[in-house]
Amino acid sequence: MSKQFDVVVIGGGPGGYIAAIRAAQLGFQVACIDEWKNAAGGPAPGGTCTNVGCIPSKALLQSSEHFDHANHHFAEHGISAKDVKMDVAKMIARKDIVVKQNNDGILYLLKKNKVTFFHGRGSFASKAEGGYEIKVAGKTEESITGKNIIIATGSNARALPGTPFDEVNVLSNDGALRVGAVPKKLALIGSGVIGLEMGSVWRRLGAEVTILEGLPTFLGAVDEQIAKEAKKAFDKQGLKIELGVKVGEIVNGKKGVTVNYTNAKGEAVVLDADKLIISIGRVPNTIGLNTEAVGLQLDERGAIVVDADCKTNLSGVWAVGDVVRGPMLAHKAEEEGVAVAERIAGQHGHVNFNTIPWVIYTSPEIAWVGRTEQQLKADGVAYKAGSFPFLANGRARALGDTTGMVKMLADATTDEILGVHIVGPQASELIAEAVVAMEFRASAEDIARICHAHPSLSESTKEAALAVDKRSLNF
Ligand code: FAD
Ligand code: NAI
């Protein structure tokens, strides 16, 4: 007889492992199956986020930023640093340690919460009495049964047709995080989140970086004013971003990669690079799940079809995170995981899609929550806008980083905050205040009247709120 669980979670990324922990907290018998292997073949839960996504990319961004500071910013503080060198192998080894600490942390958390962990691939075998039978194929093969199944199998990098990833010259996010030496010339296709973050890492370390973007606008989902400010900063850094290109033939040769493309003026261009990173979005992953065995419905993109509550077309089967609709973000996956566990327990799990923050961890950082100015215009909403530049913020001056601004958008009549958009130092941390404010449906006046510590970057948020009412104090 197979082992019986109340909840079986397939996938141990941020959506899956968090769903498993929350379900266990609620008193269920929970199994979590994850197939990711570390270099030694052992379990490495945490999914894309921990292994080849959020965590390792931020480790490399941090290392490369230190290098950049030592080379270009220490001097203004009176620190002389000569012959600053980058040991890429050491940087990558440190990143691997950070990843392992997170893998181990997740294994510890699963154990602490009495979640039974299975290392292997989970797939649907059949509908079973009161649930589903799931086959687990790892070192051994076994069968388990779950009354409820939560699918959190994540996503994979999208390849360009005809140009498979070899992870030597043509890199996905995986290979981009394992490059052994700084490439002299690095090409990237796609100036989205990965393109900008990975492009920044290798540019800071000395690569000549060219990012080719198909769309004519830069960061179309970002507030236009913020995107413009960010682009200005990237241009100044020497991050070459070509918009409106049409990528043609790509030749992966012995010495590197050649990308043929047509630029925005319609001219044919040949770009030679040592490495090419393709970052043109991600595709939901249901490989090996055997969805056909139970008739699980997928959409035309291959995503699992779910309703607003993450219910699939099958009773007792739920899906969360990158494998379903919505933004592909770790914190969105986590929120859905928690909400589903709570719904299984008969509670009212809740995810507010209007207050999911976005952060791009470049320098300057870009962060936002809620609607952009262009979205408000398109939606016909009457709004007021206020912004405050970091140039006028004392802490930013002391830090030596005055790029960018905080911009707040509020309803013209009610003053409710509808969006906050930041480009500048520590935008990733500053955005949290805006998220809390919007969750509580605060007005700009609320933020304007709250005491913020001085000197702090967060005073810029207060000042942007004051600016909504045209009464900035420091600008
Ligand atoms: P995943 O993290 O992909 O986890 C899915 C897990 O399921 C994997 O471990 C996989 O091996 C396992 N699996 C799949 N199929 C099976 C099966 N049949 N049986 C068993 N196991 C299976 N998001 C942010 O919010 N912030 C960031 O800074 C950020 N940075 C990123 C940087 C990069 C380079 C990339 C690529 C992504 C980044 N993301 C970031 C996105 C984030 O990684 C994803 O949104 C998040 O990991 C999705 O979580 P998930 O649980 O849905 O899926
Ligand atoms: P993306 O969707 O952010 O950007 C892809 C870019 O590629 C777009 O600008 C698109 O117009 C362009 N593109 C698509 N096809 C193209 C083509 N054929 N030629 C030229 N350009 C083309 O996707 P990306 O960067 O791959 O990242 C995937 C997802 O991972 C992100 O959307 C995000 O959800 C997540 N992520 C989140 C991070 C964060 O939160 N800081 C960091 C990295 C990734």
Coordinates of C-alpha atoms and ligand atoms in Angstrom, one line a residue:
M1 CA 0.0 0.0 0.0
S2 CA 1.4 3.4 -1.0
K3 CA 2.1 6.1 1.6
Q4 CA -0.9 8.4 2.1
F5 CA -0.7 12.1 2.6
D6 CA -3.2 14.9 3.0
V7 CA -1.2 17.1 0.7
V8 CA 1.4 16.2 -1.9
V9 CA 3.4 19.2 -3.2
I10 CA 5.2 18.6 -6.5
G11 CA 8.1 21.0 -6.8
G12 CA 10.2 22.4 -4.0
G13 CA 10.8 26.0 -5.3
P14 CA 9.5 29.0 -3.4
G15 CA 5.9 28.1 -4.4
G16 CA 6.2 24.5 -3.4
Y17 CA 8.3 24.4 -0.3
I18 CA 6.4 27.3 1.3
A19 CA 3.0 25.7 0.4
A20 CA 4.3 22.5 2.1
I21 CA 5.4 24.3 5.3
R22 CA 2.2 26.2 5.6
A23 CA 0.1 23.1 5.0
A24 CA 2.1 21.3 7.7
Q25 CA 1.6 24.2 10.1
L26 CA -2.1 23.8 9.5
G27 CA -1.9 20.2 10.7
F28 CA -1.8 18.2 7.5
Q29 CA 0.4 15.2 6.7
V30 CA 2.5 16.7 3.9
A31 CA 4.9 15.4 1.3
C32 CA 7.1 17.6 -0.9
I33 CA 8.8 16.1 -4.0
D34 CA 11.6 18.0 -5.7
E35 CA 14.0 16.7 -8.4
W36 CA 16.7 19.4 -8.4
K37 CA 20.2 17.9 -7.9
N38 CA 23.3 19.6 -6.6
A39 CA 26.7 18.9 -8.1
A40 CA 27.1 15.8 -6.0
G41 CA 23.7 14.4 -7.1
G42 CA 22.1 15.2 -3.7
P43 CA 18.8 17.2 -3.1
A44 CA 18.9 20.9 -3.8
P45 CA 15.4 22.2 -3.0
G46 CA 14.6 25.9 -3.6
G47 CA 13.9 25.6 -7.3
T48 CA 15.0 28.1 -9.9
C49 CA 15.0 30.8 -7.3
T50 CA 17.6 29.3 -5.1
N51 CA 19.7 27.4 -7.6
V52 CA 19.8 29.4 -10.8
G53 CA 17.7 32.5 -10.1
C54 CA 17.0 35.1 -7.4
I55 CA 19.7 34.0 -4.9
P56 CA 22.8 33.3 -7.1
S57 CA 22.1 36.3 -9.3
K58 CA 22.0 38.6 -6.3
A59 CA 25.2 37.0 -5.0
L60 CA 27.0 37.9 -8.3
L61 CA 25.4 41.3 -8.4
Q62 CA 26.8 42.0 -4.9
S63 CA 30.3 40.7 -5.7
S64 CA 30.5 42.7 -9.0
E65 CA 29.1 45.8 -7.3
H66 CA 31.9 45.6 -4.7
F67 CA 34.4 45.4 -7.5
D68 CA 32.8 48.3 -9.3
H69 CA 32.9 50.4 -6.1
A70 CA 36.5 49.6 -5.4
N71 CA 37.4 50.6 -9.0
H72 CA 35.3 53.7 -9.4
H73 CA 33.9 55.0 -6.1
F74 CA 36.3 54.3 -3.3
A75 CA 38.6 57.2 -4.4
E76 CA 35.9 59.8 -3.7
H77 CA 35.9 58.6 -0.1
G78 CA 39.6 59.0 0.1
I79 CA 40.3 55.3 -0.2
S80 CA 43.0 54.3 -2.7
A81 CA 42.7 50.8 -4.1
K82 CA 45.4 49.9 -6.7
D83 CA 45.5 46.9 -8.9
V84 CA 42.0 45.7 -7.9
K85 CA 41.6 42.2 -9.3
M86 CA 38.6 39.9 -9.7
D87 CA 39.0 36.2 -9.0
V88 CA 36.0 35.0 -11.0
A89 CA 36.4 31.4 -9.8
K90 CA 36.3 32.6 -6.2
M91 CA 33.2 34.8 -6.9
I92 CA 31.4 31.8 -8.4
A93 CA 32.5 29.5 -5.5
R94 CA 31.1 32.1 -3.0
K95 CA 27.8 32.2 -5.0
D96 CA 27.7 28.4 -4.8
I97 CA 28.2 28.5 -1.0
V98 CA 25.3 31.0 -0.7
V99 CA 23.1 28.7 -2.8
K100 CA 24.0 25.6 -0.7
Q101 CA 23.3 27.5 2.5
N102 CA 19.8 28.2 1.1
N103 CA 19.3 24.6 -0.1
D104 CA 20.3 23.3 3.4
G105 CA 18.1 25.9 5.1
I106 CA 15.1 24.7 3.1
L107 CA 15.8 21.0 3.9
Y108 CA 16.1 22.0 7.6
L109 CA 12.8 23.9 7.5
L110 CA 11.0 21.0 5.8
K111 CA 12.3 18.6 8.5
K112 CA 11.4 21.0 11.3
N113 CA 7.9 21.2 10.0
K114 CA 7.6 17.5 9.6
V115 CA 7.2 17.6 5.9
T116 CA 8.3 14.3 4.2
F117 CA 10.8 15.2 1.5
F118 CA 11.2 13.0 -1.6
H119 CA 14.1 13.6 -3.9
G120 CA 13.0 12.7 -7.4
R121 CA 10.5 13.5 -10.2
G122 CA 6.8 13.4 -9.3
S123 CA 4.3 12.5 -11.9
F124 CA 0.6 11.7 -12.0
A125 CA 0.0 7.9 -12.1
S126 CA -3.8 7.9 -11.8
K127 CA -6.8 9.1 -9.9
A128 CA -7.0 7.1 -6.7
E129 CA -9.6 6.5 -4.0
G130 CA -10.1 10.0 -2.4
G131 CA -7.2 11.6 -4.2
Y132 CA -4.4 11.0 -6.7
E133 CA -1.6 8.5 -6.9
I134 CA 1.8 10.1 -7.6
K135 CA 4.8 8.2 -8.8
V136 CA 8.1 9.4 -7.4
A137 CA 11.1 8.5 -9.6
G138 CA 14.4 9.1 -7.7
K139 CA 17.2 6.8 -6.8
T140 CA 14.4 4.3 -6.2
E141 CA 10.8 4.4 -7.4
E142 CA 7.8 4.6 -5.2
S143 CA 4.2 5.5 -5.2
I144 CA 2.5 7.9 -2.8
T145 CA -1.1 9.1 -2.6
G146 CA -2.4 12.6 -1.9
K147 CA -5.9 13.8 -1.1
N148 CA -4.8 17.2 -2.4
I149 CA -2.0 17.9 -4.9
I150 CA -0.3 21.2 -5.2
I151 CA 1.7 21.6 -8.4
A152 CA 4.6 24.0 -8.2
T153 CA 6.9 22.9 -11.0
G154 CA 8.1 26.3 -12.0
S155 CA 9.4 27.4 -15.4
N156 CA 12.3 27.0 -17.8
A157 CA 14.2 29.5 -19.9
R158 CA 12.7 30.1 -23.3
A159 CA 15.1 29.3 -26.2
L160 CA 15.3 31.0 -29.5
P161 CA 14.1 28.7 -32.2
G162 CA 17.1 27.1 -33.9
T163 CA 19.5 28.2 -31.2
P164 CA 19.6 25.7 -28.4
F165 CA 21.4 26.5 -25.1
D166 CA 24.7 24.7 -25.0
E167 CA 25.6 26.5 -21.7
V168 CA 29.1 27.0 -23.1
N169 CA 28.7 29.8 -25.6
V170 CA 24.9 30.1 -25.8
L171 CA 23.7 30.6 -22.2
S172 CA 20.4 30.5 -20.4
N173 CA 20.2 32.0 -16.9
D174 CA 21.8 28.7 -15.7
G175 CA 25.0 29.1 -17.7
A176 CA 25.0 32.9 -17.3
L177 CA 25.6 32.3 -13.6
R178 CA 28.5 29.9 -14.1
V179 CA 30.7 31.7 -16.6
G180 CA 34.3 30.9 -15.6
A181 CA 36.1 34.0 -16.8
V182 CA 35.0 37.5 -17.8
P183 CA 34.1 37.4 -21.5
K184 CA 35.7 40.1 -23.5
K185 CA 32.5 40.6 -25.5
L186 CA 29.1 39.6 -24.1
A187 CA 25.9 39.7 -26.1
L188 CA 22.5 39.3 -24.6
I189 CA 19.1 39.0 -26.3
G190 CA 16.3 40.5 -24.4
S191 CA 16.6 43.6 -22.2
G192 CA 14.2 42.4 -19.6
V193 CA 14.9 41.6 -16.0
I194 CA 17.5 38.9 -16.5
G195 CA 19.2 40.8 -19.4
L196 CA 19.7 43.9 -17.3
E197 CA 20.8 42.1 -14.1
M198 CA 23.2 39.6 -15.9
G199 CA 24.4 42.3 -18.3
S200 CA 25.2 44.5 -15.3
V201 CA 27.2 41.8 -13.5
W202 CA 29.5 41.1 -16.4
R203 CA 29.8 44.8 -17.5
R204 CA 31.0 45.7 -14.0
L205 CA 33.6 43.0 -14.3
G206 CA 34.9 44.4 -17.5
A207 CA 33.0 42.8 -20.3
E208 CA 31.9 44.8 -23.3
V209 CA 28.1 44.2 -23.1
T210 CA 25.6 44.6 -25.9
I211 CA 21.9 43.9 -25.2
L212 CA 19.6 43.4 -28.2
E213 CA 15.9 44.1 -27.5
G214 CA 13.1 43.3 -29.9
L215 CA 10.7 46.0 -28.7
P216 CA 11.1 49.6 -29.6
T217 CA 10.6 50.7 -26.0
F218 CA 12.8 50.1 -23.0
L219 CA 11.2 48.3 -20.1
G220 CA 7.7 48.8 -21.4
A221 CA 6.1 47.5 -18.1
V222 CA 7.9 50.1 -16.0
D223 CA 6.6 53.7 -15.5
E224 CA 8.0 55.6 -18.5
Q225 CA 9.7 58.3 -16.5
I226 CA 11.4 55.8 -14.3
A227 CA 12.5 53.6 -17.3
K228 CA 13.9 56.7 -19.0
E229 CA 15.9 57.7 -15.9
A230 CA 17.2 54.1 -15.6
K231 CA 18.2 54.0 -19.3
K232 CA 20.1 57.2 -18.8
A233 CA 22.1 55.7 -16.0
F234 CA 22.7 52.4 -17.9
D235 CA 23.9 54.4 -21.0
K236 CA 26.3 56.3 -18.7
Q237 CA 27.7 53.1 -17.4
G238 CA 28.4 51.8 -20.9
L239 CA 25.8 49.1 -20.9
K240 CA 24.9 49.2 -24.6
I241 CA 21.2 48.5 -25.2
E242 CA 19.9 48.4 -28.7
L243 CA 16.1 48.7 -29.0
G244 CA 13.8 47.6 -31.9
V245 CA 16.2 45.0 -33.3
K246 CA 15.2 41.9 -35.3
V247 CA 17.5 39.0 -34.5
G248 CA 18.4 36.8 -37.5
E249 CA 20.8 34.0 -37.8
I250 CA 22.9 33.0 -34.8
V251 CA 26.1 31.0 -35.5
N252 CA 27.5 29.2 -32.5
G253 CA 31.1 28.6 -33.6
K254 CA 34.3 27.3 -32.0
K255 CA 35.6 30.8 -31.0
G256 CA 32.3 32.3 -29.9
V257 CA 28.9 33.4 -31.2
T258 CA 27.9 35.6 -34.1
V259 CA 24.5 37.3 -34.0
N260 CA 23.2 38.7 -37.2
Y261 CA 20.5 41.3 -36.6
T262 CA 18.7 44.2 -38.2
N263 CA 18.8 47.4 -36.1
A264 CA 16.0 49.9 -35.6
K265 CA 17.2 51.8 -38.7
G266 CA 16.8 48.7 -40.8
E267 CA 20.6 48.2 -41.2
A268 CA 22.1 44.7 -41.2
V269 CA 24.5 44.3 -38.3
V270 CA 26.9 41.4 -37.4
L271 CA 27.8 41.2 -33.7
D272 CA 30.6 38.9 -32.6
A273 CA 30.7 37.9 -29.0
D274 CA 32.5 35.4 -26.8
K275 CA 29.3 34.5 -25.0
L276 CA 25.6 35.0 -25.7
I277 CA 23.0 35.0 -23.0
I278 CA 19.4 34.5 -24.2
S279 CA 16.9 36.1 -21.8
I280 CA 13.7 36.4 -23.7
G281 CA 11.3 35.2 -21.0
R282 CA 10.4 31.8 -19.5
V283 CA 8.0 29.0 -20.2
P284 CA 5.9 27.1 -17.7
N285 CA 7.3 23.7 -16.9
T286 CA 5.1 20.6 -16.8
I287 CA 7.7 18.3 -18.3
G288 CA 7.4 14.8 -17.0
L289 CA 4.3 15.5 -14.9
N290 CA 2.2 13.2 -17.0
T291 CA -0.8 15.5 -16.9
E292 CA -2.5 13.4 -19.5
A293 CA -3.0 10.5 -17.1
V294 CA -5.5 12.6 -15.1
G295 CA -6.7 15.1 -17.8
L296 CA -5.1 18.2 -16.2
Q297 CA -5.9 21.2 -18.4
L298 CA -3.0 23.3 -19.9
D299 CA -3.4 26.5 -21.9
E300 CA -1.8 27.3 -25.3
R301 CA 1.4 28.5 -23.5
G302 CA 1.7 25.3 -21.6
A303 CA 0.7 26.9 -18.3
I304 CA -1.6 25.0 -16.0
V305 CA -5.1 26.6 -16.2
V306 CA -6.2 27.8 -12.8
D307 CA -9.0 30.1 -11.5
A308 CA -8.4 33.1 -9.2
D309 CA -8.0 30.6 -6.2
C310 CA -5.3 28.5 -8.0
K311 CA -7.8 25.6 -8.5
T312 CA -7.2 23.5 -11.6
N313 CA -9.9 21.7 -13.6
L314 CA -9.4 18.7 -11.4
S315 CA -11.0 18.6 -7.9
G316 CA -8.3 18.6 -5.2
V317 CA -5.5 19.6 -7.7
W318 CA -4.1 23.1 -7.3
A319 CA -1.2 24.9 -9.0
V320 CA 0.9 27.9 -8.0
G321 CA 3.9 30.0 -9.1
D322 CA 5.6 30.2 -12.5
V323 CA 3.6 27.2 -13.8
V324 CA 0.4 29.3 -13.8
R325 CA -0.7 32.7 -15.0
G326 CA 0.6 35.9 -13.5
P327 CA 4.1 37.4 -12.9
M328 CA 6.9 35.0 -12.6
L329 CA 8.2 36.1 -9.2
A330 CA 9.3 34.1 -6.2
H331 CA 7.2 36.1 -3.8
K332 CA 4.1 35.7 -5.9
A333 CA 4.7 32.0 -5.9
E334 CA 5.1 32.0 -2.2
E335 CA 1.9 34.0 -1.6
E336 CA 0.0 31.6 -3.8
G337 CA 1.5 28.6 -2.0
V338 CA 0.4 30.0 1.4
A339 CA -3.1 30.9 0.1
V340 CA -3.7 27.4 -1.4
A341 CA -2.6 25.6 1.8
E342 CA -5.0 27.8 3.7
R343 CA -7.8 27.2 1.2
I344 CA -7.3 23.4 1.6
A345 CA -7.8 24.0 5.3
G346 CA -11.1 25.8 4.6
Q347 CA -9.6 29.2 5.3
H348 CA -9.7 32.3 3.1
G349 CA -6.3 32.4 1.6
H350 CA -5.7 35.7 -0.2
V351 CA -3.3 37.1 -2.8
N352 CA -3.6 40.7 -3.8
F353 CA -2.3 41.0 -7.4
N354 CA -2.4 44.8 -7.2
T355 CA 0.2 45.0 -4.5
I356 CA 2.8 42.6 -5.8
P357 CA 6.1 44.5 -5.9
W358 CA 8.6 44.2 -8.7
V359 CA 12.3 44.9 -8.3
I360 CA 15.2 44.9 -10.8
Y361 CA 18.4 44.6 -8.9
T362 CA 20.6 46.7 -11.2
S363 CA 22.4 49.8 -10.1
P364 CA 20.4 52.0 -9.8
E365 CA 17.8 49.6 -8.6
I366 CA 14.3 49.8 -10.1
A367 CA 11.3 48.9 -8.0
W368 CA 7.6 49.5 -8.3
V369 CA 4.1 48.5 -7.1
G370 CA 0.7 49.3 -8.5
R371 CA -0.1 51.1 -11.7
T372 CA 2.2 53.2 -13.8
E373 CA 1.3 56.6 -15.1
Q374 CA 0.7 55.2 -18.6
Q375 CA -1.6 52.6 -17.2
L376 CA -3.6 55.1 -15.3
K377 CA -4.0 57.2 -18.5
A378 CA -5.1 54.2 -20.4
D379 CA -7.6 53.3 -17.7
G380 CA -9.0 56.8 -17.7
V381 CA -8.2 57.3 -14.0
A382 CA -7.8 60.9 -12.8
Y383 CA -4.6 61.0 -10.8
K384 CA -2.1 63.3 -9.1
A385 CA 1.7 62.7 -9.3
G386 CA 4.5 63.7 -7.0
S387 CA 8.1 62.9 -7.2
F388 CA 11.3 63.5 -5.2
P389 CA 14.8 63.2 -6.6
F390 CA 17.5 61.4 -4.5
L391 CA 19.7 64.4 -5.5
A392 CA 17.9 66.4 -2.8
N393 CA 18.1 63.6 -0.1
G394 CA 20.8 64.0 2.5
R395 CA 21.4 60.3 3.1
A396 CA 21.8 59.7 -0.7
R397 CA 24.4 62.4 -0.8
A398 CA 26.2 60.9 2.1
L399 CA 26.1 57.5 0.4
G400 CA 27.4 59.0 -2.8
D401 CA 24.5 57.7 -4.8
T402 CA 22.0 60.4 -5.8
T403 CA 20.7 58.8 -9.0
G404 CA 17.0 58.6 -9.5
M405 CA 13.8 59.4 -7.7
V406 CA 10.7 58.2 -5.9
K407 CA 7.5 58.9 -7.7
M408 CA 4.0 58.5 -6.2
L409 CA 0.7 58.4 -8.0
A410 CA -2.5 59.0 -6.1
D411 CA -6.2 59.2 -7.0
A412 CA -7.1 62.8 -7.9
T413 CA -10.3 62.7 -5.8
T414 CA -9.7 60.3 -2.9
D415 CA -5.9 60.7 -2.7
E416 CA -5.5 56.8 -2.4
I417 CA -2.1 55.7 -3.5
L418 CA -2.3 53.9 -6.9
G419 CA 1.3 53.3 -7.6
V420 CA 4.8 54.0 -6.4
H421 CA 7.8 53.9 -8.7
I422 CA 11.4 54.1 -7.6
V423 CA 14.7 54.2 -9.4
G424 CA 17.7 54.7 -7.2
P425 CA 19.7 53.4 -4.2
Q426 CA 18.0 50.6 -2.2
A427 CA 14.8 50.8 -4.2
S428 CA 14.3 47.1 -3.3
E429 CA 14.0 48.0 0.4
L430 CA 12.2 51.3 0.0
I431 CA 9.3 49.7 -2.0
A432 CA 8.2 47.7 1.1
E433 CA 6.7 50.9 2.6
A434 CA 4.7 51.6 -0.5
V435 CA 3.4 48.0 -0.5
V436 CA 2.3 48.2 3.1
A437 CA 0.7 51.6 2.4
M438 CA -1.2 50.3 -0.6
E439 CA -2.3 47.1 1.2
F440 CA -3.8 49.4 3.9
R441 CA -5.3 51.6 1.1
A442 CA -3.4 54.6 2.5
S443 CA -3.6 58.0 1.0
A444 CA -0.6 60.1 -0.1
E445 CA -1.5 62.4 2.8
D446 CA -1.1 59.4 5.2
I447 CA 2.5 58.9 4.1
A448 CA 3.2 62.6 4.1
R449 CA 2.1 62.8 7.8
I450 CA 4.2 59.9 9.0
C451 CA 7.5 60.6 10.8
H452 CA 10.4 59.1 8.8
A453 CA 13.9 58.7 10.2
H454 CA 16.5 61.3 9.3
P455 CA 18.7 61.0 7.4
S456 CA 17.2 58.1 5.5
L457 CA 16.4 57.3 1.9
S458 CA 12.8 56.7 3.0
E459 CA 12.4 60.4 3.5
S460 CA 12.2 60.6 -0.3
T461 CA 9.0 58.5 -0.2
K462 CA 7.5 61.0 2.3
E463 CA 8.7 63.9 0.2
A464 CA 7.2 62.3 -2.9
A465 CA 3.9 62.0 -1.0
L466 CA 4.1 65.6 0.0
A467 CA 4.8 66.5 -3.7
V468 CA 1.5 64.8 -4.6
D469 CA -0.1 67.8 -2.8
K470 CA 2.6 70.1 -4.2
R471 CA 4.1 70.8 -0.8
S472 CA 7.5 69.2 -0.8
L473 CA 9.6 70.6 2.0
N474 CA 13.1 69.8 0.7
F475 CA 12.8 70.3 -3.0
Ligands
FAD1 P1 10.7 27.1 -9.3 O1 11.5 27.9 -8.4 O2 11.1 26.9 -10.8 O3 10.7 25.6 -8.7 C1 10.2 24.5 -9.3 C2 10.8 23.3 -8.7 O4 10.1 22.1 -9.1 C3 12.2 23.0 -9.2 O5 13.1 22.7 -8.1 C4 12.1 21.9 -10.2 O6 13.3 21.1 -10.2 C5 11.0 21.1 -9.5 N1 10.2 20.2 -10.4 C6 9.7 20.5 -11.6 N2 9.0 19.5 -12.1 C7 9.1 18.5 -11.2 C8 8.6 17.2 -11.1 N3 7.8 16.7 -12.0 N4 8.8 16.5 -9.9 C9 9.6 17.0 -8.9 N5 10.1 18.3 -9.0 C10 9.9 19.0 -10.1 N6 12.0 36.3 -8.8 C11 12.0 37.2 -7.8 O7 10.9 37.4 -7.2 N7 13.1 38.0 -7.5 C12 14.2 37.8 -8.1 O8 15.2 38.5 -7.8 C13 14.3 36.9 -9.1 N8 15.5 36.7 -9.8 C14 15.5 35.7 -10.8 C15 16.7 35.6 -11.5 C16 16.8 34.7 -12.5 C17 18.1 34.5 -13.3 C18 15.7 33.9 -12.8 C19 15.8 32.8 -13.9 C20 14.5 34.0 -12.1 C21 14.4 35.0 -11.1 N9 13.2 35.2 -10.4 C22 13.2 36.1 -9.4 C23 12.0 34.4 -10.7 C24 11.9 33.3 -9.7 O9 13.0 32.5 -9.7 C25 10.7 32.4 -10.0 O10 9.5 33.2 -10.1 C26 10.4 31.4 -8.9 O11 11.5 30.5 -8.7 C27 9.2 30.6 -9.2 O12 9.0 29.7 -8.1 P2 8.2 28.3 -8.4 O13 8.2 27.6 -7.0 O14 7.0 28.5 -9.1 O15 9.1 27.5 -9.4
NAI2 P1 11.5 39.3 -19.4 O1 10.1 39.0 -19.8 O2 11.8 40.1 -18.2 O3 12.2 40.0 -20.6 C1 12.4 39.4 -21.9 C2 12.7 40.5 -22.9 O4 13.1 39.9 -24.1 C3 11.6 41.4 -23.2 O5 12.0 42.8 -23.1 C4 11.2 41.0 -24.6 O6 10.6 42.1 -25.4 C5 12.5 40.6 -25.2 N1 12.4 39.6 -26.3 C6 11.6 38.6 -26.4 N2 11.8 37.9 -27.5 C7 12.8 38.5 -28.1 C8 13.5 38.3 -29.4 N3 13.2 37.3 -30.2 N4 14.4 39.2 -29.7 C9 14.8 40.3 -28.9 N5 14.1 40.5 -27.8 C10 13.2 39.7 -27.4 O7 12.2 37.9 -19.3 P2 13.6 37.4 -18.7 O8 14.5 38.6 -18.5 O9 14.0 36.3 -19.5 O10 13.2 37.0 -17.2 C11 12.2 36.0 -17.1 C12 11.4 36.3 -15.9 O11 12.2 35.9 -14.7 C13 11.1 37.7 -15.6 O12 10.0 38.2 -16.4 C14 10.8 37.7 -14.2 O13 9.5 37.3 -14.0 C15 11.8 36.7 -13.6 N6 12.9 37.4 -13.1 C16 12.7 38.3 -12.0 C17 13.8 39.0 -11.5 C18 13.6 39.9 -10.4 O14 12.5 39.9 -9.9 N7 14.5 40.8 -10.1 C19 15.2 38.8 -12.0 C20 15.2 37.9 -13.2 C21 14.1 37.2 -13.6

